[in-house]
Short mmCIF file of C-alpha atoms in Angstrom, two decimals:
data_model
loop_
_atom_site.label_atom_id
_atom_site.label_comp_id
_atom_site.label_asym_id
_atom_site.label_seq_id
_atom_site.Cartn_x
_atom_site.Cartn_y
_atom_site.Cartn_z
CA MET O 1 -7.12 28.52 -96.02
CA LEU O 2 -8.45 30.64 -93.23
CA ARG O 3 -7.15 28.35 -90.60
CA SER O 4 -3.72 29.81 -90.44
CA CYS O 5 -5.14 33.22 -89.69
CA THR O 6 -6.06 31.93 -86.29
CA ALA O 7 -2.48 31.65 -85.39
CA GLY O 8 -1.84 35.11 -86.73
CA LEU O 9 -4.49 36.85 -84.68
CA HIS O 10 -3.11 39.01 -82.00
CA SER O 11 -4.68 40.02 -78.75
CA LEU O 12 -4.34 43.68 -77.92
CA TRP O 13 -6.31 43.86 -74.73
CA ALA O 14 -5.51 42.66 -71.27
CA LEU O 15 -8.26 40.97 -69.35
CA ARG O 16 -9.55 42.43 -66.15
CA GLY O 17 -10.50 38.86 -65.27
CA GLY O 18 -8.15 35.97 -64.73
CA ARG O 19 -10.61 33.34 -63.57
CA GLU O 20 -9.34 29.81 -63.39
CA GLY O 21 -9.19 28.37 -66.87
CA VAL O 22 -9.69 31.72 -68.54
CA PRO O 23 -6.54 32.98 -70.18
CA ARG O 24 -5.30 36.50 -69.74
CA LEU O 25 -5.55 37.39 -73.39
CA SER O 26 -2.35 39.29 -73.69
CA THR O 27 -0.18 36.55 -72.28
CA ASP O 28 -1.67 33.06 -72.24
CA LEU O 29 -2.88 32.87 -75.83
CA GLN O 30 0.31 33.31 -77.75
CA PRO O 31 -0.18 33.99 -81.45
CA ALA O 32 2.26 32.69 -84.01
CA PRO O 33 4.77 35.32 -85.08
CA ARG O 34 3.89 35.33 -88.82
CA LEU O 35 1.94 38.59 -88.93
CA PHE O 36 1.34 40.74 -91.92
CA SER O 37 -0.05 44.15 -91.12
CA ALA O 38 -1.68 46.14 -88.41
CA GLU O 39 -2.67 49.29 -90.27
CA LYS O 40 -4.62 51.74 -88.18
CA VAL O 41 -7.83 52.96 -89.69
CA ILE O 42 -9.39 56.33 -88.93
CA HIS O 43 -12.58 55.64 -87.06
CA LYS O 44 -16.06 57.03 -87.47
CA ASP O 45 -18.21 57.20 -84.38
CA TRP O 46 -21.24 55.00 -85.11
CA ALA O 47 -23.18 55.87 -81.98
CA LEU O 48 -24.76 58.89 -83.65
CA PRO O 49 -28.05 59.28 -85.54
CA ASN O 50 -28.26 58.28 -89.21
CA PRO O 51 -31.24 58.40 -91.60
CA SER O 52 -32.30 54.85 -90.75
CA TRP O 53 -33.04 55.80 -87.14
CA SER O 54 -36.74 55.81 -86.36
CA LYS O 55 -38.54 58.74 -84.75
CA ASP O 56 -38.54 56.87 -81.44
CA LEU O 57 -34.80 56.29 -81.51
CA LYS O 58 -34.04 59.91 -82.43
CA LEU O 59 -36.37 61.19 -79.72
CA LEU O 60 -34.81 59.05 -77.01
CA PHE O 61 -31.34 59.98 -78.25
CA ASP O 62 -32.18 63.68 -77.92
CA GLN O 63 -33.58 63.16 -74.43
CA PHE O 64 -30.41 61.47 -73.25
CA MET O 65 -28.17 64.02 -74.96
CA LYS O 66 -29.98 66.64 -72.87
CA LYS O 67 -29.21 64.62 -69.74
CA CYS O 68 -25.55 64.68 -70.76
CA GLU O 69 -25.40 68.46 -70.52
CA ASP O 70 -24.89 68.55 -66.74
CA GLY O 71 -22.30 65.77 -66.90
CA SER O 72 -24.33 63.15 -65.03
CA TRP O 73 -24.74 61.07 -68.20
CA LYS O 74 -22.21 60.44 -70.94
CA ARG O 75 -22.70 59.13 -74.47
CA LEU O 76 -20.26 56.33 -75.25
CA PRO O 77 -18.73 56.56 -78.72
CA SER O 78 -18.58 53.36 -80.81
CA TYR O 79 -16.26 52.33 -83.63
CA GLN O 80 -16.55 49.78 -86.40
CA HIS O 81 -12.98 48.70 -86.90
CA ARG O 82 -10.54 47.40 -84.41
CA SER O 83 -6.98 47.02 -85.51
CA THR O 84 -6.15 43.34 -85.52
CA GLN O 85 -3.07 41.91 -87.07
CA ILE O 86 -3.86 39.43 -89.80
CA SER O 87 -1.97 36.66 -91.50
CA GLU O 88 -0.73 36.74 -95.06
CA ASP O 89 -2.86 33.74 -96.02
CA PHE O 90 -5.97 35.53 -94.89
CA LYS O 91 -4.98 38.67 -96.76
CA THR O 92 -4.43 36.64 -99.91
CA TYR O 93 -7.81 34.96 -99.65
CA PHE O 94 -9.69 38.21 -99.30
CA ARG O 95 -7.62 40.32 -101.71
CA ASP O 96 -9.83 39.72 -104.73
CA LYS O 97 -13.14 39.24 -103.00
CA PRO O 98 -15.94 41.74 -103.63
CA LEU O 99 -16.25 42.99 -100.07
CA ASN O 100 -18.60 45.72 -98.92
CA ASN O 101 -16.35 48.25 -97.42
CA GLU O 102 -14.03 49.32 -100.20
CA ASN O 103 -12.38 45.92 -100.15
CA LYS O 104 -9.69 46.98 -97.74
CA VAL O 105 -8.29 43.90 -96.13
CA SER O 106 -7.05 45.96 -93.22
CA GLN O 107 -10.66 46.88 -92.52
CA ILE O 108 -12.03 43.34 -92.59
CA PHE O 109 -11.87 42.86 -88.87
CA GLN O 110 -14.91 44.60 -87.55
CA LEU O 111 -16.67 44.87 -84.26
CA PHE O 112 -19.54 42.40 -84.66
CA THR O 113 -22.22 44.92 -83.80
CA ARG O 114 -20.93 47.57 -86.23
CA GLY O 115 -20.37 45.52 -89.37
CA PHE O 116 -23.71 46.29 -91.02
CA GLU O 117 -24.78 49.08 -93.32
CA ASP O 118 -26.99 51.82 -91.84
CA GLY O 119 -30.33 50.46 -90.72
CA LEU O 120 -29.73 46.82 -91.66
CA GLY O 121 -28.19 45.55 -88.46
CA PHE O 122 -27.52 46.88 -84.99
CA GLU O 123 -28.38 50.56 -84.61
CA TYR O 124 -27.62 51.56 -81.06
CA VAL O 125 -26.15 54.10 -78.72
CA ILE O 126 -25.18 53.63 -75.09
CA PHE O 127 -25.34 56.27 -72.37
CA SER O 128 -23.52 55.79 -69.11
CA ASN O 129 -24.14 57.19 -65.64
CA ASN O 130 -21.00 56.43 -63.66
CA ASP O 131 -22.31 57.71 -60.32
CA GLU O 132 -25.34 55.46 -60.49
CA LYS O 133 -23.26 52.64 -62.00
CA ARG O 134 -25.69 52.04 -64.82
CA THR O 135 -26.03 52.36 -68.56
CA VAL O 136 -28.93 52.75 -70.94
CA CYS O 137 -28.68 51.27 -74.43
CA LEU O 138 -31.13 52.46 -77.09
CA PHE O 139 -31.35 49.75 -79.74
CA GLN O 140 -33.12 49.37 -83.08
CA GLY O 141 -32.59 45.96 -84.72
CA GLY O 142 -32.70 45.93 -88.52
CA PRO O 143 -33.85 43.33 -91.05
CA TYR O 144 -30.53 41.47 -91.20
CA LEU O 145 -31.05 40.40 -87.60
CA GLN O 146 -34.06 38.26 -88.29
CA GLY O 147 -34.78 35.00 -86.52
CA VAL O 148 -38.40 33.92 -86.60
CA PRO O 149 -39.78 35.92 -89.55
CA GLY O 150 -40.63 39.44 -88.44
CA PHE O 151 -38.73 39.23 -85.17
CA LEU O 152 -35.18 39.61 -83.91
CA HIS O 153 -33.00 36.50 -83.73
CA GLY O 154 -32.45 35.49 -80.09
CA GLY O 155 -28.73 35.65 -80.77
CA ALA O 156 -29.00 39.25 -81.94
CA MET O 157 -30.80 40.14 -78.74
CA ALA O 158 -28.17 38.22 -76.75
CA THR O 159 -25.48 40.17 -78.59
CA MET O 160 -26.95 43.52 -77.64
CA ILE O 161 -27.50 42.39 -74.06
CA ASP O 162 -23.88 41.26 -73.88
CA THR O 163 -22.79 44.59 -75.33
CA ALA O 164 -24.97 46.62 -72.96
CA LEU O 165 -23.88 44.67 -69.88
CA GLY O 166 -20.28 44.87 -71.09
CA SER O 167 -20.45 48.66 -71.33
CA CYS O 168 -21.83 48.82 -67.78
CA ALA O 169 -19.08 46.50 -66.57
CA THR O 170 -16.41 48.92 -67.75
CA ILE O 171 -17.63 51.66 -65.37
CA PRO O 172 -15.30 50.52 -62.56
CA GLY O 173 -12.47 50.64 -65.10
CA GLY O 174 -10.45 48.01 -66.92
CA ALA O 175 -11.22 45.60 -69.74
CA ILE O 176 -13.72 42.87 -69.05
CA MET O 177 -14.94 39.60 -70.46
CA THR O 178 -18.26 37.83 -70.01
CA ALA O 179 -17.98 34.68 -67.88
CA ASN O 180 -21.69 33.87 -67.66
CA LEU O 181 -24.69 35.19 -69.54
CA ASN O 182 -28.16 34.13 -68.45
CA ILE O 183 -31.08 35.47 -70.46
CA ASN O 184 -34.80 35.01 -69.98
CA PHE O 185 -36.60 35.78 -73.21
CA LYS O 186 -40.11 36.92 -72.29
CA ARG O 187 -41.42 38.09 -75.63
CA PRO O 188 -39.95 38.25 -79.14
CA VAL O 189 -38.81 41.72 -80.26
CA PRO O 190 -40.35 42.92 -83.54
CA LEU O 191 -37.75 43.82 -86.18
CA CYS O 192 -37.08 47.55 -86.58
CA SER O 193 -38.72 48.42 -83.28
CA VAL O 194 -36.78 50.33 -80.64
CA VAL O 195 -36.04 48.81 -77.26
CA VAL O 196 -34.33 50.21 -74.19
CA ILE O 197 -31.78 48.08 -72.34
CA ASN O 198 -31.27 49.25 -68.76
CA SER O 199 -28.14 47.73 -67.21
CA GLN O 200 -26.77 48.13 -63.74
CA LEU O 201 -23.79 46.99 -61.75
CA ASP O 202 -25.21 45.03 -58.82
CA LYS O 203 -22.11 43.79 -57.04
CA LEU O 204 -18.34 43.75 -57.24
CA GLU O 205 -16.52 40.82 -55.65
CA GLY O 206 -12.80 41.03 -56.23
CA ARG O 207 -12.36 40.71 -59.98
CA LYS O 208 -15.90 39.45 -60.52
CA LEU O 209 -18.61 41.86 -61.54
CA PHE O 210 -22.30 41.02 -61.22
CA LEU O 211 -24.63 42.89 -63.51
CA SER O 212 -28.24 42.72 -64.54
CA CYS O 213 -30.37 44.27 -67.24
CA ASN O 214 -33.84 44.35 -68.66
CA VAL O 215 -35.04 45.00 -72.19
CA ARG O 216 -38.22 47.03 -72.51
CA SER O 217 -40.26 48.79 -75.15
CA VAL O 218 -39.97 52.57 -75.45
CA ASP O 219 -43.18 53.08 -73.45
CA GLU O 220 -41.78 50.67 -70.81
CA LYS O 221 -45.00 48.65 -70.92
CA THR O 222 -43.52 45.57 -72.57
CA LEU O 223 -40.74 43.58 -70.93
CA TYR O 224 -38.93 41.63 -73.64
CA SER O 225 -36.03 40.10 -71.74
CA GLU O 226 -34.15 40.05 -68.48
CA ALA O 227 -30.55 39.00 -68.08
CA THR O 228 -27.69 38.70 -65.64
CA MET Y 1 -39.03 56.23 -90.76
CA LEU Y 2 -38.47 52.61 -89.99
CA ARG Y 3 -40.86 52.60 -87.14
CA SER Y 4 -43.92 51.85 -89.15
CA CYS Y 5 -42.33 48.72 -90.55
CA THR Y 6 -42.77 47.16 -87.16
CA ALA Y 7 -46.46 47.22 -87.60
CA GLY Y 8 -46.11 45.78 -91.05
CA LEU Y 9 -44.07 42.78 -90.04
CA HIS Y 10 -45.94 39.56 -90.22
CA SER Y 11 -45.39 36.40 -88.28
CA LEU Y 12 -45.48 33.26 -90.37
CA TRP Y 13 -44.66 30.66 -87.78
CA ALA Y 14 -46.70 29.22 -84.99
CA LEU Y 15 -44.98 28.69 -81.70
CA ARG Y 16 -44.62 25.28 -80.22
CA GLY Y 17 -44.51 27.10 -76.86
CA GLY Y 18 -47.29 29.06 -75.26
CA ARG Y 19 -45.73 29.84 -71.88
CA GLU Y 20 -47.46 32.42 -69.77
CA GLY Y 21 -46.58 35.83 -71.09
CA VAL Y 22 -45.13 34.49 -74.31
CA PRO Y 23 -47.36 35.18 -77.26
CA ARG Y 24 -48.23 32.55 -79.82
CA LEU Y 25 -46.72 34.42 -82.71
CA SER Y 26 -49.38 33.68 -85.23
CA THR Y 27 -52.22 34.98 -83.12
CA ASP Y 28 -51.27 37.23 -80.20
CA LEU Y 29 -48.98 39.63 -82.03
CA GLN Y 30 -51.28 41.09 -84.59
CA PRO Y 31 -49.54 43.09 -87.29
CA ALA Y 32 -51.21 46.09 -88.85
CA PRO Y 33 -52.87 45.29 -92.17
CA ARG Y 34 -50.84 47.73 -94.33
CA LEU Y 35 -48.56 45.22 -96.04
CA PHE Y 36 -46.71 45.69 -99.25
CA SER Y 37 -45.17 42.56 -100.66
CA ALA Y 38 -44.22 39.04 -99.75
CA GLU Y 39 -42.25 37.97 -102.80
CA LYS Y 40 -40.75 34.54 -102.52
CA VAL Y 41 -37.07 34.29 -103.30
CA ILE Y 42 -35.38 31.18 -104.64
CA HIS Y 43 -33.13 29.94 -101.91
CA LYS Y 44 -29.55 28.77 -101.99
CA ASP Y 45 -28.51 26.22 -99.41
CA TRP Y 46 -25.74 27.87 -97.37
CA ALA Y 47 -24.83 24.82 -95.31
CA LEU Y 48 -22.39 23.61 -97.95
CA PRO Y 49 -18.63 24.19 -98.37
CA ASN Y 50 -17.38 27.40 -99.99
CA PRO Y 51 -13.79 28.55 -100.63
CA SER Y 52 -13.58 30.35 -97.28
CA TRP Y 53 -13.94 27.10 -95.37
CA SER Y 54 -10.75 26.04 -93.64
CA LYS Y 55 -9.18 22.60 -94.02
CA ASP Y 56 -10.52 21.64 -90.59
CA LEU Y 57 -14.06 22.61 -91.48
CA LYS Y 58 -13.97 20.77 -94.81
CA LEU Y 59 -12.50 17.67 -93.17
CA LEU Y 60 -15.15 17.54 -90.47
CA PHE Y 61 -17.86 18.21 -93.05
CA ASP Y 62 -16.67 15.24 -95.11
CA GLN Y 63 -16.59 13.01 -92.04
CA PHE Y 64 -20.16 13.84 -91.15
CA MET Y 65 -21.33 13.51 -94.76
CA LYS Y 66 -19.98 9.96 -94.61
CA LYS Y 67 -22.01 9.35 -91.45
CA CYS Y 68 -25.06 10.51 -93.36
CA GLU Y 69 -24.76 7.67 -95.85
CA ASP Y 70 -26.48 5.07 -93.65
CA GLY Y 71 -29.24 7.51 -92.71
CA SER Y 72 -28.33 7.83 -89.01
CA TRP Y 73 -27.17 11.41 -89.49
CA LYS Y 74 -28.71 14.10 -91.65
CA ARG Y 75 -27.28 17.40 -92.87
CA LEU Y 76 -29.70 20.26 -92.24
CA PRO Y 77 -29.98 22.71 -95.14
CA SER Y 78 -29.87 26.45 -94.34
CA TYR Y 79 -31.26 29.44 -96.20
CA GLN Y 80 -30.45 33.13 -96.14
CA HIS Y 81 -33.77 34.71 -96.88
CA ARG Y 82 -37.06 34.26 -95.17
CA SER Y 83 -40.10 35.75 -96.79
CA THR Y 84 -41.37 38.49 -94.52
CA GLN Y 85 -43.97 40.98 -95.50
CA ILE Y 86 -42.68 44.52 -95.30
CA SER Y 87 -44.30 47.91 -95.09
CA GLU Y 88 -44.30 50.49 -97.86
CA ASP Y 89 -42.39 52.99 -95.71
CA PHE Y 90 -39.61 50.53 -95.21
CA LYS Y 91 -39.49 49.75 -98.91
CA THR Y 92 -39.26 53.46 -99.70
CA TYR Y 93 -36.40 53.99 -97.27
CA PHE Y 94 -34.32 51.19 -98.70
CA ARG Y 95 -35.21 51.65 -102.37
CA ASP Y 96 -32.26 53.89 -103.21
CA LYS Y 97 -29.76 52.55 -100.70
CA PRO Y 98 -26.60 50.88 -101.96
CA LEU Y 99 -27.29 47.47 -100.44
CA ASN Y 100 -25.08 44.43 -100.85
CA ASN Y 101 -27.35 41.91 -102.38
CA GLU Y 102 -28.45 43.40 -105.68
CA ASN Y 103 -30.47 45.98 -103.80
CA LYS Y 104 -33.61 43.90 -103.80
CA VAL Y 105 -35.87 45.16 -101.07
CA SER Y 106 -37.68 41.86 -101.00
CA GLN Y 107 -34.40 40.23 -100.03
CA ILE Y 108 -33.54 42.60 -97.19
CA PHE Y 109 -34.98 40.38 -94.51
CA GLN Y 110 -32.30 37.83 -93.85
CA LEU Y 111 -31.70 35.14 -91.34
CA PHE Y 112 -29.22 36.77 -88.96
CA THR Y 113 -26.65 33.99 -89.27
CA ARG Y 114 -26.70 33.96 -93.09
CA GLY Y 115 -26.47 37.67 -93.88
CA PHE Y 116 -22.71 37.81 -94.37
CA GLU Y 117 -20.57 37.26 -97.44
CA ASP Y 118 -18.62 34.00 -97.64
CA GLY Y 119 -16.07 33.73 -94.88
CA LEU Y 120 -16.80 37.06 -93.19
CA GLY Y 121 -19.46 35.95 -90.75
CA PHE Y 122 -21.03 32.69 -89.64
CA GLU Y 123 -19.83 29.70 -91.66
CA TYR Y 124 -21.58 26.64 -90.29
CA VAL Y 125 -23.36 23.44 -91.00
CA ILE Y 126 -25.53 21.40 -88.66
CA PHE Y 127 -25.90 17.61 -88.67
CA SER Y 128 -28.75 15.96 -86.83
CA ASN Y 129 -29.11 12.50 -85.34
CA ASN Y 130 -32.80 12.12 -84.60
CA ASP Y 131 -32.52 8.73 -82.87
CA GLU Y 132 -29.93 10.03 -80.45
CA LYS Y 133 -31.76 13.36 -80.16
CA ARG Y 134 -28.65 15.39 -80.76
CA THR Y 135 -27.06 17.68 -83.29
CA VAL Y 136 -23.50 18.65 -84.14
CA CYS Y 137 -22.80 22.13 -85.46
CA LEU Y 138 -19.48 22.80 -87.20
CA PHE Y 139 -18.78 26.51 -86.97
CA GLN Y 140 -16.08 28.84 -88.28
CA GLY Y 141 -16.53 32.46 -87.17
CA GLY Y 142 -15.18 35.11 -89.57
CA PRO Y 143 -13.62 38.53 -89.02
CA TYR Y 144 -16.94 40.41 -88.94
CA LEU Y 145 -17.77 38.62 -85.70
CA GLN Y 146 -15.02 40.20 -83.68
CA GLY Y 147 -15.39 41.21 -80.06
CA VAL Y 148 -12.13 41.55 -78.17
CA PRO Y 149 -9.59 41.97 -81.01
CA GLY Y 150 -8.68 38.58 -82.44
CA PHE Y 151 -11.55 36.73 -80.81
CA LEU Y 152 -15.22 36.08 -81.43
CA HIS Y 153 -17.75 38.46 -79.86
CA GLY Y 154 -19.60 36.76 -77.01
CA GLY Y 155 -22.83 37.62 -78.79
CA ALA Y 156 -21.69 35.82 -81.94
CA MET Y 157 -20.95 32.73 -79.89
CA ALA Y 158 -24.32 33.09 -78.14
CA THR Y 159 -25.96 33.35 -81.55
CA MET Y 160 -24.43 30.09 -82.77
CA ILE Y 161 -25.24 28.36 -79.48
CA ASP Y 162 -28.85 29.53 -79.78
CA THR Y 163 -28.93 28.31 -83.38
CA ALA Y 164 -27.38 24.94 -82.52
CA LEU Y 165 -29.69 24.36 -79.54
CA GLY Y 166 -32.63 25.53 -81.64
CA SER Y 167 -31.87 22.98 -84.36
CA CYS Y 168 -31.74 20.24 -81.73
CA ALA Y 169 -35.02 21.43 -80.23
CA THR Y 170 -36.79 20.90 -83.54
CA ILE Y 171 -36.05 17.16 -83.51
CA PRO Y 172 -39.29 16.33 -81.66
CA GLY Y 173 -41.11 18.40 -84.31
CA GLY Y 174 -42.77 21.79 -84.33
CA ALA Y 175 -41.46 25.33 -84.23
CA ILE Y 176 -39.71 26.47 -81.08
CA MET Y 177 -38.56 29.59 -79.36
CA THR Y 178 -35.85 30.09 -76.75
CA ALA Y 179 -37.24 30.90 -73.30
CA ASN Y 180 -33.96 30.81 -71.39
CA LEU Y 181 -30.36 30.75 -72.53
CA ASN Y 182 -27.62 30.29 -69.96
CA ILE Y 183 -24.04 30.31 -71.24
CA ASN Y 184 -20.79 29.80 -69.38
CA PHE Y 185 -17.94 31.24 -71.40
CA LYS Y 186 -14.81 29.31 -70.43
CA ARG Y 187 -12.32 30.60 -72.98
CA PRO Y 188 -12.52 33.11 -75.84
CA VAL Y 189 -12.75 31.57 -79.33
CA PRO Y 190 -10.05 32.77 -81.77
CA LEU Y 191 -11.49 34.31 -84.94
CA CYS Y 192 -11.47 32.01 -87.99
CA SER Y 193 -10.91 28.89 -85.93
CA VAL Y 194 -13.33 25.98 -86.18
CA VAL Y 195 -15.34 24.84 -83.18
CA VAL Y 196 -17.75 21.95 -82.73
CA ILE Y 197 -21.03 22.55 -80.90
CA ASN Y 198 -22.53 19.32 -79.55
CA SER Y 199 -26.17 19.77 -78.54
CA GLN Y 200 -28.53 17.28 -77.02
CA LEU Y 201 -32.13 17.12 -75.92
CA ASP Y 202 -32.05 16.31 -72.20
CA LYS Y 203 -35.69 16.40 -71.22
CA LEU Y 204 -39.15 17.09 -72.58
CA GLU Y 205 -41.78 18.33 -70.13
CA GLY Y 206 -45.02 19.10 -71.84
CA ARG Y 207 -44.26 21.97 -74.21
CA LYS Y 208 -40.95 22.74 -72.52
CA LEU Y 209 -37.74 21.35 -73.95
CA PHE Y 210 -34.53 21.22 -71.94
CA LEU Y 211 -31.33 21.14 -73.95
CA SER Y 212 -27.64 21.49 -73.32
CA CYS Y 213 -24.55 21.94 -75.43
CA ASN Y 214 -20.82 22.39 -75.27
CA VAL Y 215 -18.46 24.18 -77.61
CA ARG Y 216 -15.10 22.53 -78.18
CA SER Y 217 -12.09 22.80 -80.41
CA VAL Y 218 -11.74 20.37 -83.32
CA ASP Y 219 -9.33 18.18 -81.32
CA GLU Y 220 -11.83 18.28 -78.42
CA LYS Y 221 -9.07 19.33 -76.02
CA THR Y 222 -10.32 22.88 -75.46
CA LEU Y 223 -13.72 23.55 -73.94
CA TYR Y 224 -14.81 27.05 -74.96
CA SER Y 225 -18.36 27.23 -73.61
CA GLU Y 226 -21.19 25.29 -72.10
CA ALA Y 227 -24.83 26.24 -72.29
CA THR Y 228 -28.34 25.16 -71.45
#
C-alpha cells in the first residue's frame, strides 16, 4: 500500500554534489506525476530550550547565545516538517490512523531528528561560526534513542554526527549530501546525557567537502566518538 | 532535570568487546545507586507484517519465511521495550507528559528502531543464516525518517545498517558493540521504498569481528550503500 508513495515523492532540493552514480535529486530521480498535496505548514523552531533540557544543555545554550551577540557565532534554526508531496494511496492509508501530531497527513513527513516529542528523542541545537568554518552541536539524546540498555543506539549517534557534519558542510553554501561517513565509536553515550559535537571543514576539493568531528562530554574529558 | 537520569541508567549487558578505551558496560560504567523501578513489560514481536507493509515487503517476507521451513534460515524476533532502570527525577518529569504509549513511564525506554507507530518509522525484519554467517534485513523506511525531502535521512540508513550488521555480528554468540562504522552512500533511498540489506561476517580476529553489508533495491539493480 505504501509502495506507490515512493513514486509520488518529490525532490525539492538540488544537490551540490553530482558525483558519478549519485543522482542530482531534482533531475535524475523523476517522480511519477500522480501527486496529491503539498500543503505548507507553519514551522516552529525546535532549536530552542524546552522543559526537557537538562541544566547542562541550558547552560551551554546560554553560553553560545552570548557568543552570538557579536555576530561571530550564529544559532541555526531547525524545523520539524518539510513539505513533501505525497501520493493519494499514502494519504488514504494514514487518514484514519491515530497519529501523534493531530493526525494531519500533510504533517506526516518529518525531519528524522525532529519527529519526537520533547525530551524523548533528539534534543539539539547547532551553532555555526562561518569565519572559522566550524559548528558546535549541543545534543541530549532521550530514552527513545536507546540501543544497549541505558545507552544511545549507535545509529542515533551516527544520525546526530551526520546532522552536525551536514550543518558544517553548508557553510560554503549550497545543499549537500553525505557520500561517506566513517565513525569510530570510542565509548557508549549514556542516555539523557549531554554531548558536544565539534565539526570543522577540513578541505574543499571542487564539489567535494572533507569534514571531521568529535563527540565529547560537556567537561571535554570523555571522547565518545570521532568521525569524518 | 533529565541530567540525573544519566546516573540512574543501568547497563544490563556485558560487552563481547573490551578494546582499549572501551568500557565493559557491566563493570566500568558504574551507575549511581539511586534507582527507581525496573518493571518488566510484556513484549510484542515487531518483526512481523502489519498493514503499513508494502506489497514488496510482504512478498519478500513470505519468501524468506519459506526459506525458514528447512531450518537454514531463521527470522529474528524484535522488541520495542528494553527494561532499563530509571531515576526518580526522570519519572517525575515524564509523569504528566502526554506520551504516545499509554503514558507508562516504565515503557519510555525504547529500542530506537522500534519507537515509531506502524509505518511511520523503521519497518524491518531480519533473517539469519548461521551456517553461512550472514543476515538479510528487509527494510521499509517511513515518512518520519526523512532527510532531504522525499528521501531517507542518512542517519536513518546508518541506523538500519548498524542494526543489520549488529544482528550478523551476534551469530558467533555474545553481545557486541560497534567500534567502527564506515558507510559509502551511493544513492539516496526514496522514502517508503523497500531495500534489502545483505550483511556477512568476513573475519573474526580474537574479540574483533569484521563485517560488511550492501543495501540494494528489491530488484537488486540499484546499489544504495555499502558499509563495513
